[in-house]
Amino acid sequence: MEDLPRDPFADDPEDPTEALGGLEDNEPLTPAERDEAITDLADVEVFRSLLEPQGVLGLVLDCPECGEQHYFDWELLRGNLRQMIDEGQPQVHEPAFQPDPAHYVSWEYARGYVDGVIDTEERR
Ligand SMILES: [Zn+2]
């Protein structure tokens, strides 16, 4: 088990939280941002398929706009990414609802969990 830094994406140019709300209002997505959203959407689907059965309701992401953590359930994540991909517009910043934090995990946790599952299956 490795130590998890508090903000795992601080120095990461691929920051997935960036794609979920860190952009200027009504700036159209660049092709790179759109590609990133497509990748993120694929990740979200995999995360959901493995984590939802474990009782995880969604992801908690650092919001680059207000600096707070926002909770996104799976449907909201998917809807936001789909909207970015289909309409070429970043998500409008919306405040979080009041979820139970116990049911949400970070993007990095989800990534690590999925990698762990894939690892285990490859070794079988
Ligand atoms: Zn915010």
Short mmCIF file of C-alpha atoms and ligand atoms in Angstrom, two decimals:
data_model
loop_
_atom_site.label_atom_id
_atom_site.label_comp_id
_atom_site.label_asym_id
_atom_site.label_seq_id
_atom_site.Cartn_x
_atom_site.Cartn_y
_atom_site.Cartn_z
CA MET A 1 0.00 0.00 0.00
CA GLU A 2 1.57 3.25 -1.04
CA ASP A 3 1.04 6.60 0.59
CA LEU A 4 -1.68 8.60 -1.11
CA PRO A 5 -0.91 12.29 -1.50
CA ARG A 6 -3.75 14.62 -0.60
CA ASP A 7 -4.04 16.07 -4.08
CA PRO A 8 -2.83 13.37 -6.43
CA PHE A 9 -3.34 15.54 -9.49
CA ALA A 10 -1.61 18.70 -8.34
CA ASP A 11 1.26 18.32 -10.80
CA ASP A 12 -0.53 16.19 -13.34
CA PRO A 13 -1.30 17.86 -16.68
CA GLU A 14 -3.84 15.11 -17.33
CA ASP A 15 -5.80 16.15 -14.25
CA PRO A 16 -9.24 14.63 -14.75
CA THR A 17 -10.79 17.11 -12.34
CA GLU A 18 -9.74 19.81 -14.79
CA ALA A 19 -12.07 18.33 -17.37
CA LEU A 20 -14.90 18.33 -14.85
CA GLY A 21 -15.11 22.02 -14.18
CA GLY A 22 -11.79 23.84 -14.34
CA LEU A 23 -12.41 25.66 -17.57
CA GLU A 24 -13.46 29.15 -18.42
CA ASP A 25 -17.16 29.71 -18.90
CA ASN A 26 -18.37 28.90 -22.41
CA GLU A 27 -14.92 28.35 -23.84
CA PRO A 28 -15.35 25.59 -26.40
CA LEU A 29 -13.36 22.49 -25.73
CA THR A 30 -10.12 22.00 -27.59
CA PRO A 31 -9.74 18.67 -29.41
CA ALA A 32 -7.32 17.58 -26.69
CA GLU A 33 -9.83 18.42 -23.99
CA ARG A 34 -12.50 16.55 -25.87
CA ASP A 35 -10.23 13.50 -26.16
CA GLU A 36 -9.58 13.75 -22.46
CA ALA A 37 -13.30 13.84 -21.75
CA ILE A 38 -13.78 10.72 -23.87
CA THR A 39 -11.01 8.96 -21.94
CA ASP A 40 -12.48 10.14 -18.65
CA LEU A 41 -15.90 8.87 -19.65
CA ALA A 42 -14.46 5.43 -20.41
CA ASP A 43 -12.69 5.45 -17.04
CA VAL A 44 -15.87 6.47 -15.26
CA GLU A 45 -17.76 3.57 -16.84
CA VAL A 46 -15.11 1.10 -15.69
CA PHE A 47 -14.97 2.64 -12.21
CA ARG A 48 -18.71 2.42 -11.94
CA SER A 49 -18.93 -1.18 -13.08
CA LEU A 50 -16.44 -2.29 -10.44
CA LEU A 51 -17.17 0.11 -7.58
CA GLU A 52 -20.94 0.44 -7.67
CA PRO A 53 -21.39 -3.19 -6.57
CA GLN A 54 -19.14 -2.31 -3.60
CA GLY A 55 -21.55 0.40 -2.51
CA VAL A 56 -19.60 3.33 -3.95
CA LEU A 57 -22.05 5.93 -5.23
CA GLY A 58 -19.63 8.18 -7.12
CA LEU A 59 -16.43 10.18 -7.01
CA VAL A 60 -15.23 13.11 -4.96
CA LEU A 61 -13.18 15.61 -6.98
CA ASP A 62 -11.32 18.77 -6.03
CA CYS A 63 -13.01 21.73 -7.67
CA PRO A 64 -10.46 24.08 -9.27
CA GLU A 65 -12.96 26.93 -9.17
CA CYS A 66 -13.91 27.10 -5.52
CA GLY A 67 -11.14 24.90 -4.11
CA GLU A 68 -13.61 22.64 -2.34
CA GLN A 69 -14.34 19.02 -2.92
CA HIS A 70 -17.45 18.19 -4.88
CA TYR A 71 -19.29 14.91 -4.92
CA PHE A 72 -20.50 13.49 -8.21
CA ASP A 73 -22.64 10.42 -8.47
CA TRP A 74 -22.11 8.12 -11.43
CA GLU A 75 -25.01 9.51 -13.44
CA LEU A 76 -23.88 13.08 -12.92
CA LEU A 77 -20.31 12.26 -13.91
CA ARG A 78 -21.47 10.52 -17.02
CA GLY A 79 -23.95 13.26 -17.89
CA ASN A 80 -21.33 15.97 -17.48
CA LEU A 81 -18.78 14.19 -19.63
CA ARG A 82 -21.35 13.31 -22.28
CA GLN A 83 -22.43 16.92 -22.44
CA MET A 84 -18.83 18.04 -22.89
CA ILE A 85 -18.27 15.49 -25.63
CA ASP A 86 -21.59 15.98 -27.43
CA GLU A 87 -21.91 19.74 -27.16
CA GLY A 88 -18.25 20.73 -26.96
CA GLN A 89 -18.94 22.84 -23.90
CA PRO A 90 -17.47 22.35 -20.48
CA GLN A 91 -19.75 21.66 -17.59
CA VAL A 92 -21.35 24.58 -15.84
CA HIS A 93 -20.06 24.86 -12.29
CA GLU A 94 -22.73 23.53 -10.02
CA PRO A 95 -22.54 23.25 -6.26
CA ALA A 96 -22.47 19.82 -4.71
CA PHE A 97 -25.51 18.29 -3.12
CA GLN A 98 -25.17 16.87 0.39
CA PRO A 99 -23.99 13.32 -0.01
CA ASP A 100 -22.63 10.90 2.54
CA PRO A 101 -18.86 11.17 2.01
CA ALA A 102 -18.45 7.55 3.10
CA HIS A 103 -19.95 6.46 -0.21
CA TYR A 104 -17.61 8.47 -2.45
CA VAL A 105 -14.01 7.80 -3.42
CA SER A 106 -11.33 9.87 -5.13
CA TRP A 107 -10.45 9.43 -8.77
CA GLU A 108 -7.08 8.03 -7.75
CA TYR A 109 -8.65 5.53 -5.39
CA ALA A 110 -10.96 4.35 -8.18
CA ARG A 111 -8.02 4.13 -10.59
CA GLY A 112 -5.99 2.13 -8.05
CA TYR A 113 -8.91 -0.16 -7.32
CA VAL A 114 -9.48 -0.89 -11.01
CA ASP A 115 -5.76 -1.46 -11.61
CA GLY A 116 -5.73 -3.84 -8.64
CA VAL A 117 -8.65 -5.84 -10.01
CA ILE A 118 -7.08 -6.04 -13.46
CA ASP A 119 -3.78 -7.08 -11.88
CA THR A 120 -5.43 -9.84 -9.91
CA GLU A 121 -7.23 -11.16 -12.94
CA GLU A 122 -4.08 -11.17 -15.04
CA ARG A 123 -2.25 -13.21 -12.42
CA ARG A 124 -5.00 -15.81 -12.24
ZN ZN B 1 -16.74 24.31 -6.93
#
